[in-house]
PDB file of N, CA, C and O in Angstrom:
ATOM      1  N   SER A 250     121.343 106.799  21.528  1.00  0.00           N
ATOM      2  CA  SER A 250     121.609 105.454  22.101  1.00  0.00           C
ATOM      3  C   SER A 250     122.864 104.742  21.450  1.00  0.00           C
ATOM      4  O   SER A 250     122.928 105.106  20.014  1.00  0.00           O
ATOM      5  N   PHE A 251     123.665 104.424  22.272  1.00  0.00           N
ATOM      6  CA  PHE A 251     124.990 103.712  21.692  1.00  0.00           C
ATOM      7  C   PHE A 251     124.722 102.346  21.066  1.00  0.00           C
ATOM      8  O   PHE A 251     123.887 101.376  21.532  1.00  0.00           O
ATOM      9  N   GLN A 252     125.489 101.916  20.162  1.00  0.00           N
ATOM     10  CA  GLN A 252     125.395 100.774  19.328  1.00  0.00           C
ATOM     11  C   GLN A 252     126.103  99.469  20.360  1.00  0.00           C
ATOM     12  O   GLN A 252     125.568  98.371  20.448  1.00  0.00           O
ATOM     13  N   ASN A 253     127.270 100.088  21.105  1.00  0.00           N
ATOM     14  CA  ASN A 253     128.087  99.128  21.817  1.00  0.00           C
ATOM     15  C   ASN A 253     128.235  99.456  23.232  1.00  0.00           C
ATOM     16  O   ASN A 253     128.741 100.310  23.573  1.00  0.00           O
ATOM     17  N   ASP A 254     127.784  98.822  24.342  1.00  0.00           N
ATOM     18  CA  ASP A 254     127.707  98.951  25.544  1.00  0.00           C
ATOM     19  C   ASP A 254     128.179  97.573  26.109  1.00  0.00           C
ATOM     20  O   ASP A 254     127.987  97.379  27.407  1.00  0.00           O
ATOM     21  N   SER A 255     129.266  96.848  25.395  1.00  0.00           N
ATOM     22  CA  SER A 255     130.001  95.851  26.053  1.00  0.00           C
ATOM     23  C   SER A 255     130.808  96.233  27.100  1.00  0.00           C
ATOM     24  O   SER A 255     131.171  97.305  27.298  1.00  0.00           O
ATOM     25  N   VAL A 256     131.166  95.250  27.920  1.00  0.00           N
ATOM     26  CA  VAL A 256     131.984  95.581  29.416  1.00  0.00           C
ATOM     27  C   VAL A 256     133.263  95.014  28.965  1.00  0.00           C
ATOM     28  O   VAL A 256     133.215  93.889  28.482  1.00  0.00           O
ATOM     29  N   VAL A 257     134.326  95.888  29.149  1.00  0.00           N
ATOM     30  CA  VAL A 257     135.726  95.598  28.984  1.00  0.00           C
ATOM     31  C   VAL A 257     136.472  95.742  30.234  1.00  0.00           C
ATOM     32  O   VAL A 257     135.987  96.904  31.054  1.00  0.00           O
ATOM     33  N   ALA A 258     137.565  95.117  30.689  1.00  0.00           N
ATOM     34  CA  ALA A 258     138.324  95.523  31.691  1.00  0.00           C
ATOM     35  C   ALA A 258     138.772  96.734  31.560  1.00  0.00           C
ATOM     36  O   ALA A 258     139.307  97.263  30.419  1.00  0.00           O
ATOM     37  N   GLY A 259     139.206  97.844  32.517  1.00  0.00           N
ATOM     38  CA  GLY A 259     139.807  98.930  32.543  1.00  0.00           C
ATOM     39  C   GLY A 259     139.365  99.793  33.657  1.00  0.00           C
ATOM     40  O   GLY A 259     139.217  99.417  34.747  1.00  0.00           O
ATOM     41  N   GLY A 260     138.940 100.904  33.459  1.00  0.00           N
ATOM     42  CA  GLY A 260     138.631 101.989  34.379  1.00  0.00           C
ATOM     43  C   GLY A 260     137.479 101.563  35.240  1.00  0.00           C
ATOM     44  O   GLY A 260     136.570 101.082  34.654  1.00  0.00           O
ATOM     45  N   GLY A 261     137.624 101.541  36.435  1.00  0.00           N
ATOM     46  CA  GLY A 261     136.605 101.131  37.498  1.00  0.00           C
ATOM     47  C   GLY A 261     136.657  99.589  37.860  1.00  0.00           C
ATOM     48  O   GLY A 261     135.927  99.266  38.897  1.00  0.00           O
ATOM     49  N   ALA A 262     137.486  98.864  37.186  1.00  0.00           N
ATOM     50  CA  ALA A 262     137.381  97.436  37.477  1.00  0.00           C
ATOM     51  C   ALA A 262     138.092  97.065  38.780  1.00  0.00           C
ATOM     52  O   ALA A 262     137.755  96.191  39.440  1.00  0.00           O
ATOM     53  N   ILE A 263     139.160  97.732  39.252  1.00  0.00           N
ATOM     54  CA  ILE A 263     139.834  97.640  40.695  1.00  0.00           C
ATOM     55  C   ILE A 263     138.552  97.938  41.664  1.00  0.00           C
ATOM     56  O   ILE A 263     138.273  97.142  42.502  1.00  0.00           O
ATOM     57  N   GLU A 264     138.028  99.077  41.446  1.00  0.00           N
ATOM     58  CA  GLU A 264     136.980  99.621  42.494  1.00  0.00           C
ATOM     59  C   GLU A 264     135.846  98.463  42.619  1.00  0.00           C
ATOM     60  O   GLU A 264     135.498  98.176  43.509  1.00  0.00           O
ATOM     61  N   MET A 265     135.598  98.142  41.278  1.00  0.00           N
ATOM     62  CA  MET A 265     134.360  96.846  41.312  1.00  0.00           C
ATOM     63  C   MET A 265     134.747  95.745  42.313  1.00  0.00           C
ATOM     64  O   MET A 265     134.012  95.413  42.887  1.00  0.00           O
ATOM     65  N   GLU A 266     135.832  95.239  42.047  1.00  0.00           N
ATOM     66  CA  GLU A 266     136.235  94.054  42.549  1.00  0.00           C
ATOM     67  C   GLU A 266     136.546  94.369  44.148  1.00  0.00           C
ATOM     68  O   GLU A 266     136.206  93.398  44.867  1.00  0.00           O
ATOM     69  N   LEU A 267     137.170  95.365  44.529  1.00  0.00           N
ATOM     70  CA  LEU A 267     137.299  95.878  45.952  1.00  0.00           C
ATOM     71  C   LEU A 267     135.879  95.917  46.738  1.00  0.00           C
ATOM     72  O   LEU A 267     135.723  95.510  47.623  1.00  0.00           O
ATOM     73  N   SER A 268     135.062  96.571  45.905  1.00  0.00           N
ATOM     74  CA  SER A 268     133.577  96.542  46.339  1.00  0.00           C
ATOM     75  C   SER A 268     132.938  95.272  46.802  1.00  0.00           C
ATOM     76  O   SER A 268     132.389  95.016  47.552  1.00  0.00           O
ATOM     77  N   LYS A 269     133.104  94.495  45.638  1.00  0.00           N
ATOM     78  CA  LYS A 269     132.557  93.032  45.945  1.00  0.00           C
ATOM     79  C   LYS A 269     133.232  92.527  47.044  1.00  0.00           C
ATOM     80  O   LYS A 269     132.598  91.705  47.919  1.00  0.00           O
ATOM     81  N   TYR A 270     134.655  92.309  47.207  1.00  0.00           N
ATOM     82  CA  TYR A 270     135.104  91.799  48.206  1.00  0.00           C
ATOM     83  C   TYR A 270     134.810  92.345  49.687  1.00  0.00           C
ATOM     84  O   TYR A 270     134.439  91.636  50.500  1.00  0.00           O
ATOM     85  N   LEU A 271     134.658  93.635  49.850  1.00  0.00           N
ATOM     86  CA  LEU A 271     134.416  94.322  50.914  1.00  0.00           C
ATOM     87  C   LEU A 271     132.846  93.985  51.305  1.00  0.00           C
ATOM     88  O   LEU A 271     132.404  93.776  52.364  1.00  0.00           O
ATOM     89  N   ARG A 272     131.964  93.913  50.284  1.00  0.00           N
ATOM     90  CA  ARG A 272     130.602  93.753  50.446  1.00  0.00           C
ATOM     91  C   ARG A 272     130.318  92.094  51.069  1.00  0.00           C
ATOM     92  O   ARG A 272     129.639  92.070  52.043  1.00  0.00           O
ATOM     93  N   ASP A 273     130.940  91.224  50.578  1.00  0.00           N
ATOM     94  CA  ASP A 273     131.082  89.973  50.841  1.00  0.00           C
ATOM     95  C   ASP A 273     131.522  89.871  52.379  1.00  0.00           C
ATOM     96  O   ASP A 273     131.126  89.146  53.227  1.00  0.00           O
ATOM     97  N   TYR A 274     132.797  90.219  52.495  1.00  0.00           N
ATOM     98  CA  TYR A 274     133.171  90.526  53.756  1.00  0.00           C
ATOM     99  C   TYR A 274     132.432  91.059  54.892  1.00  0.00           C
ATOM    100  O   TYR A 274     132.280  90.644  56.030  1.00  0.00           O
ATOM    101  N   SER A 275     131.585  92.029  54.601  1.00  0.00           N
ATOM    102  CA  SER A 275     130.538  92.830  55.625  1.00  0.00           C
ATOM    103  C   SER A 275     129.722  91.888  55.979  1.00  0.00           C
ATOM    104  O   SER A 275     129.313  92.106  57.206  1.00  0.00           O
ATOM    105  N   ARG A 276     129.078  90.857  55.120  1.00  0.00           N
ATOM    106  CA  ARG A 276     128.261  89.907  55.547  1.00  0.00           C
ATOM    107  C   ARG A 276     128.594  89.009  56.642  1.00  0.00           C
ATOM    108  O   ARG A 276     127.747  88.236  57.208  1.00  0.00           O
ATOM    109  N   THR A 277     129.941  89.200  56.900  1.00  0.00           N
ATOM    110  CA  THR A 277     130.509  88.024  57.944  1.00  0.00           C
ATOM    111  C   THR A 277     130.683  88.638  59.182  1.00  0.00           C
ATOM    112  O   THR A 277     131.084  87.973  60.096  1.00  0.00           O
ATOM    113  N   ILE A 278     130.464  89.892  59.303  1.00  0.00           N
ATOM    114  CA  ILE A 278     130.674  90.254  60.635  1.00  0.00           C
ATOM    115  C   ILE A 278     129.606  91.301  61.258  1.00  0.00           C
ATOM    116  O   ILE A 278     128.605  91.578  60.509  1.00  0.00           O
ATOM    117  N   PRO A 279     129.347  91.212  62.403  1.00  0.00           N
ATOM    118  CA  PRO A 279     127.979  92.004  63.125  1.00  0.00           C
ATOM    119  C   PRO A 279     128.020  93.246  63.296  1.00  0.00           C
ATOM    120  O   PRO A 279     129.073  93.752  63.372  1.00  0.00           O
ATOM    121  N   GLY A 280     127.047  93.866  63.745  1.00  0.00           N
ATOM    122  CA  GLY A 280     127.182  95.116  64.268  1.00  0.00           C
ATOM    123  C   GLY A 280     127.296  96.288  63.065  1.00  0.00           C
ATOM    124  O   GLY A 280     127.143  96.124  61.976  1.00  0.00           O
ATOM    125  N   LYS A 281     127.488  97.563  63.757  1.00  0.00           N
ATOM    126  CA  LYS A 281     127.695  98.675  62.980  1.00  0.00           C
ATOM    127  C   LYS A 281     128.984  98.550  61.850  1.00  0.00           C
ATOM    128  O   LYS A 281     128.684  99.203  61.011  1.00  0.00           O
ATOM    129  N   GLN A 282     129.828  97.487  62.328  1.00  0.00           N
ATOM    130  CA  GLN A 282     131.090  97.632  61.423  1.00  0.00           C
ATOM    131  C   GLN A 282     130.474  97.063  59.884  1.00  0.00           C
ATOM    132  O   GLN A 282     131.322  97.305  59.157  1.00  0.00           O
ATOM    133  N   GLN A 283     129.426  96.273  60.135  1.00  0.00           N
ATOM    134  CA  GLN A 283     128.991  95.640  58.898  1.00  0.00           C
ATOM    135  C   GLN A 283     128.593  96.723  58.003  1.00  0.00           C
ATOM    136  O   GLN A 283     128.548  96.726  56.749  1.00  0.00           O
ATOM    137  N   LEU A 284     127.693  97.702  58.514  1.00  0.00           N
ATOM    138  CA  LEU A 284     127.188  98.620  57.849  1.00  0.00           C
ATOM    139  C   LEU A 284     128.193  99.270  57.265  1.00  0.00           C
ATOM    140  O   LEU A 284     128.004 100.232  56.208  1.00  0.00           O
ATOM    141  N   LEU A 285     129.306  99.991  58.075  1.00  0.00           N
ATOM    142  CA  LEU A 285     130.056 100.614  57.584  1.00  0.00           C
ATOM    143  C   LEU A 285     130.952 100.352  56.366  1.00  0.00           C
ATOM    144  O   LEU A 285     131.355 101.027  55.548  1.00  0.00           O
ATOM    145  N   ILE A 286     131.414  99.062  56.504  1.00  0.00           N
ATOM    146  CA  ILE A 286     132.117  98.386  55.539  1.00  0.00           C
ATOM    147  C   ILE A 286     131.489  98.325  54.200  1.00  0.00           C
ATOM    148  O   ILE A 286     131.733  98.543  53.177  1.00  0.00           O
ATOM    149  N   GLY A 287     129.791  97.880  54.428  1.00  0.00           N
ATOM    150  CA  GLY A 287     129.033  98.055  53.289  1.00  0.00           C
ATOM    151  C   GLY A 287     128.920  99.405  52.653  1.00  0.00           C
ATOM    152  O   GLY A 287     128.970  99.514  51.531  1.00  0.00           O
ATOM    153  N   ALA A 288     128.855 100.218  53.346  1.00  0.00           N
ATOM    154  CA  ALA A 288     128.802 101.600  52.923  1.00  0.00           C
ATOM    155  C   ALA A 288     130.006 101.877  52.153  1.00  0.00           C
ATOM    156  O   ALA A 288     130.034 102.731  50.924  1.00  0.00           O
ATOM    157  N   TYR A 289     131.185 101.924  52.628  1.00  0.00           N
ATOM    158  CA  TYR A 289     132.468 102.028  51.880  1.00  0.00           C
ATOM    159  C   TYR A 289     132.347 101.192  50.644  1.00  0.00           C
ATOM    160  O   TYR A 289     132.748 101.695  49.383  1.00  0.00           O
ATOM    161  N   ALA A 290     132.030  99.755  50.708  1.00  0.00           N
ATOM    162  CA  ALA A 290     132.010  99.210  49.239  1.00  0.00           C
ATOM    163  C   ALA A 290     131.151  99.872  48.372  1.00  0.00           C
ATOM    164  O   ALA A 290     131.382  99.716  47.184  1.00  0.00           O
ATOM    165  N   LYS A 291     129.992 100.356  48.661  1.00  0.00           N
ATOM    166  CA  LYS A 291     128.945 100.839  47.855  1.00  0.00           C
ATOM    167  C   LYS A 291     129.645 102.206  47.234  1.00  0.00           C
ATOM    168  O   LYS A 291     129.464 102.922  46.188  1.00  0.00           O
ATOM    169  N   ALA A 292     130.558 103.102  48.085  1.00  0.00           N
ATOM    170  CA  ALA A 292     131.054 104.262  47.632  1.00  0.00           C
ATOM    171  C   ALA A 292     132.125 104.053  46.656  1.00  0.00           C
ATOM    172  O   ALA A 292     132.108 104.726  45.744  1.00  0.00           O
ATOM    173  N   LEU A 293     132.614 103.010  46.648  1.00  0.00           N
ATOM    174  CA  LEU A 293     133.828 102.542  45.779  1.00  0.00           C
ATOM    175  C   LEU A 293     133.074 102.371  44.261  1.00  0.00           C
ATOM    176  O   LEU A 293     133.604 102.609  43.287  1.00  0.00           O
ATOM    177  N   GLU A 294     131.824 102.216  44.183  1.00  0.00           N
ATOM    178  CA  GLU A 294     131.238 101.853  43.107  1.00  0.00           C
ATOM    179  C   GLU A 294     130.871 103.297  42.334  1.00  0.00           C
ATOM    180  O   GLU A 294     130.404 103.432  41.041  1.00  0.00           O
ATOM    181  N   ILE A 295     131.062 104.430  43.114  1.00  0.00           N
ATOM    182  CA  ILE A 295     130.900 105.699  42.385  1.00  0.00           C
ATOM    183  C   ILE A 295     131.746 106.024  41.340  1.00  0.00           C
ATOM    184  O   ILE A 295     131.509 106.709  40.312  1.00  0.00           O
ATOM    185  N   ILE A 296     133.174 105.400  41.417  1.00  0.00           N
ATOM    186  CA  ILE A 296     134.102 105.684  40.422  1.00  0.00           C
ATOM    187  C   ILE A 296     133.672 105.016  38.987  1.00  0.00           C
ATOM    188  O   ILE A 296     133.576 105.741  37.772  1.00  0.00           O
ATOM    189  N   PRO A 297     133.365 103.871  38.870  1.00  0.00           N
ATOM    190  CA  PRO A 297     132.946 103.059  37.657  1.00  0.00           C
ATOM    191  C   PRO A 297     131.483 103.799  37.350  1.00  0.00           C
ATOM    192  O   PRO A 297     131.139 104.168  36.000  1.00  0.00           O
ATOM    193  N   ARG A 298     130.610 104.312  38.098  1.00  0.00           N
ATOM    194  CA  ARG A 298     129.333 104.911  38.005  1.00  0.00           C
ATOM    195  C   ARG A 298     129.588 106.209  37.012  1.00  0.00           C
ATOM    196  O   ARG A 298     129.047 106.475  35.955  1.00  0.00           O
ATOM    197  N   GLN A 299     130.632 107.072  37.590  1.00  0.00           N
ATOM    198  CA  GLN A 299     130.725 108.407  37.066  1.00  0.00           C
ATOM    199  C   GLN A 299     131.382 108.152  35.557  1.00  0.00           C
ATOM    200  O   GLN A 299     131.192 109.122  34.588  1.00  0.00           O
ATOM    201  N   LEU A 300     132.145 107.124  35.429  1.00  0.00           N
ATOM    202  CA  LEU A 300     132.977 106.738  34.071  1.00  0.00           C
ATOM    203  C   LEU A 300     131.867 106.417  33.267  1.00  0.00           C
ATOM    204  O   LEU A 300     131.770 106.807  31.901  1.00  0.00           O
ATOM    205  N   CYS A 301     130.730 105.780  33.608  1.00  0.00           N
ATOM    206  CA  CYS A 301     129.786 105.609  32.844  1.00  0.00           C
ATOM    207  C   CYS A 301     128.835 106.844  32.363  1.00  0.00           C
ATOM    208  O   CYS A 301     128.637 106.980  31.012  1.00  0.00           O
ATOM    209  N   ASP A 302     128.544 107.656  33.252  1.00  0.00           N
ATOM    210  CA  ASP A 302     127.663 108.601  33.100  1.00  0.00           C
ATOM    211  C   ASP A 302     128.882 109.606  32.046  1.00  0.00           C
ATOM    212  O   ASP A 302     127.888 110.303  31.208  1.00  0.00           O
ATOM    213  N   ASN A 303     129.816 109.782  32.309  1.00  0.00           N
ATOM    214  CA  ASN A 303     130.713 110.601  31.378  1.00  0.00           C
ATOM    215  C   ASN A 303     130.712 110.090  29.804  1.00  0.00           C
ATOM    216  O   ASN A 303     131.157 111.019  29.200  1.00  0.00           O
ATOM    217  N   ALA A 304     130.744 108.927  30.028  1.00  0.00           N
ATOM    218  CA  ALA A 304     130.778 108.054  28.566  1.00  0.00           C
ATOM    219  C   ALA A 304     129.380 108.087  27.900  1.00  0.00           C
ATOM    220  O   ALA A 304     129.253 107.807  26.586  1.00  0.00           O
ATOM    221  N   GLY A 305     128.246 108.576  28.535  1.00  0.00           N
ATOM    222  CA  GLY A 305     126.949 108.434  28.189  1.00  0.00           C
ATOM    223  C   GLY A 305     126.066 107.165  28.057  1.00  0.00           C
ATOM    224  O   GLY A 305     125.192 107.086  27.566  1.00  0.00           O
ATOM    225  N   PHE A 306     126.803 106.150  28.879  1.00  0.00           N
ATOM    226  CA  PHE A 306     125.996 105.019  29.153  1.00  0.00           C
ATOM    227  C   PHE A 306     125.073 105.031  30.293  1.00  0.00           C
ATOM    228  O   PHE A 306     125.010 105.912  31.202  1.00  0.00           O
ATOM    229  N   ASP A 307     123.941 104.289  30.198  1.00  0.00           N
ATOM    230  CA  ASP A 307     123.154 104.073  31.382  1.00  0.00           C
ATOM    231  C   ASP A 307     124.089 103.039  32.384  1.00  0.00           C
ATOM    232  O   ASP A 307     124.225 101.980  32.365  1.00  0.00           O
ATOM    233  N   ALA A 308     124.281 104.070  33.598  1.00  0.00           N
ATOM    234  CA  ALA A 308     125.067 103.568  34.553  1.00  0.00           C
ATOM    235  C   ALA A 308     124.754 102.256  35.294  1.00  0.00           C
ATOM    236  O   ALA A 308     125.393 101.446  35.691  1.00  0.00           O
ATOM    237  N   THR A 309     123.376 102.227  35.604  1.00  0.00           N
ATOM    238  CA  THR A 309     122.804 101.282  36.333  1.00  0.00           C
ATOM    239  C   THR A 309     122.822  99.897  35.598  1.00  0.00           C
ATOM    240  O   THR A 309     123.199  99.058  36.035  1.00  0.00           O
ATOM    241  N   ASN A 310     122.700  99.925  34.344  1.00  0.00           N
ATOM    242  CA  ASN A 310     122.749  98.722  33.503  1.00  0.00           C
ATOM    243  C   ASN A 310     124.183  98.506  33.475  1.00  0.00           C
ATOM    244  O   ASN A 310     124.413  97.028  33.609  1.00  0.00           O
ATOM    245  N   ILE A 311     125.152  99.032  33.355  1.00  0.00           N
ATOM    246  CA  ILE A 311     126.572  98.774  32.984  1.00  0.00           C
ATOM    247  C   ILE A 311     127.013  98.186  34.537  1.00  0.00           C
ATOM    248  O   ILE A 311     127.776  97.241  34.664  1.00  0.00           O
ATOM    249  N   LEU A 312     126.814  98.850  35.591  1.00  0.00           N
ATOM    250  CA  LEU A 312     127.166  98.345  37.060  1.00  0.00           C
ATOM    251  C   LEU A 312     126.323  97.094  37.190  1.00  0.00           C
ATOM    252  O   LEU A 312     127.268  96.059  38.051  1.00  0.00           O
ATOM    253  N   ASN A 313     125.242  96.770  36.700  1.00  0.00           N
ATOM    254  CA  ASN A 313     124.673  95.462  36.923  1.00  0.00           C
ATOM    255  C   ASN A 313     125.313  94.326  36.210  1.00  0.00           C
ATOM    256  O   ASN A 313     125.672  93.425  36.785  1.00  0.00           O
ATOM    257  N   LYS A 314     125.809  94.641  34.827  1.00  0.00           N
ATOM    258  CA  LYS A 314     126.705  93.901  34.180  1.00  0.00           C
ATOM    259  C   LYS A 314     127.929  93.545  34.945  1.00  0.00           C
ATOM    260  O   LYS A 314     128.544  92.417  34.785  1.00  0.00           O
ATOM    261  N   LEU A 315     128.515  94.862  35.379  1.00  0.00           N
ATOM    262  CA  LEU A 315     129.869  94.637  36.149  1.00  0.00           C
ATOM    263  C   LEU A 315     129.974  93.679  37.309  1.00  0.00           C
ATOM    264  O   LEU A 315     130.798  92.827  37.447  1.00  0.00           O
ATOM    265  N   ARG A 316     128.729  93.831  38.067  1.00  0.00           N
ATOM    266  CA  ARG A 316     128.576  92.860  39.213  1.00  0.00           C
ATOM    267  C   ARG A 316     128.325  91.534  38.894  1.00  0.00           C
ATOM    268  O   ARG A 316     129.181  90.716  39.518  1.00  0.00           O
ATOM    269  N   ALA A 317     127.910  91.428  37.801  1.00  0.00           N
ATOM    270  CA  ALA A 317     127.683  89.979  37.360  1.00  0.00           C
ATOM    271  C   ALA A 317     128.955  89.179  37.124  1.00  0.00           C
ATOM    272  O   ALA A 317     129.335  88.258  37.283  1.00  0.00           O
ATOM    273  N   LYS A 318     129.650  90.174  36.134  1.00  0.00           N
ATOM    274  CA  LYS A 318     130.939  89.460  35.853  1.00  0.00           C
ATOM    275  C   LYS A 318     132.108  89.063  36.838  1.00  0.00           C
ATOM    276  O   LYS A 318     132.507  88.367  36.845  1.00  0.00           O
ATOM    277  N   HIS A 319     131.978  90.121  37.821  1.00  0.00           N
ATOM    278  CA  HIS A 319     132.979  89.988  38.933  1.00  0.00           C
ATOM    279  C   HIS A 319     132.316  88.909  39.771  1.00  0.00           C
ATOM    280  O   HIS A 319     133.099  88.377  40.598  1.00  0.00           O
ATOM    281  N   ALA A 320     131.154  88.487  39.880  1.00  0.00           N
ATOM    282  CA  ALA A 320     130.525  87.254  40.645  1.00  0.00           C
ATOM    283  C   ALA A 320     130.854  86.192  39.909  1.00  0.00           C
ATOM    284  O   ALA A 320     131.343  85.266  40.725  1.00  0.00           O
ATOM    285  N   GLN A 321     130.991  86.174  38.444  1.00  0.00           N
ATOM    286  CA  GLN A 321     131.483  84.997  37.815  1.00  0.00           C
ATOM    287  C   GLN A 321     132.861  84.609  37.952  1.00  0.00           C
ATOM    288  O   GLN A 321     133.174  83.430  38.317  1.00  0.00           O
ATOM    289  N   VAL A 322     133.771  85.518  38.101  1.00  0.00           N
ATOM    290  CA  VAL A 322     135.101  85.547  38.433  1.00  0.00           C
ATOM    291  C   VAL A 322     135.474  84.837  39.436  1.00  0.00           C
ATOM    292  O   VAL A 322     136.316  83.886  39.616  1.00  0.00           O
ATOM    293  N   GLY A 323     134.759  85.211  40.752  1.00  0.00           N
ATOM    294  CA  GLY A 323     135.013  84.471  41.856  1.00  0.00           C
ATOM    295  C   GLY A 323     134.957  85.322  42.917  1.00  0.00           C
ATOM    296  O   GLY A 323     135.268  85.572  44.059  1.00  0.00           O
TER     297      GLY A 323
END
């Protein structure tokens, strides 16, 4: 177990912000487009998830923290 799992801006930040934007946008449109854009938003989170895995962190925990931080910013 690692001592420090704080979240800092860097690798994966852009992908998380794009994912948030696309997820929010997908909720405003009807039909299959909503599902497609939502799936693309989820796919963007693969990059920060893989970075967490490579660093030995719990990816689910870190991604939840990242989502919360991106929601606070706007």
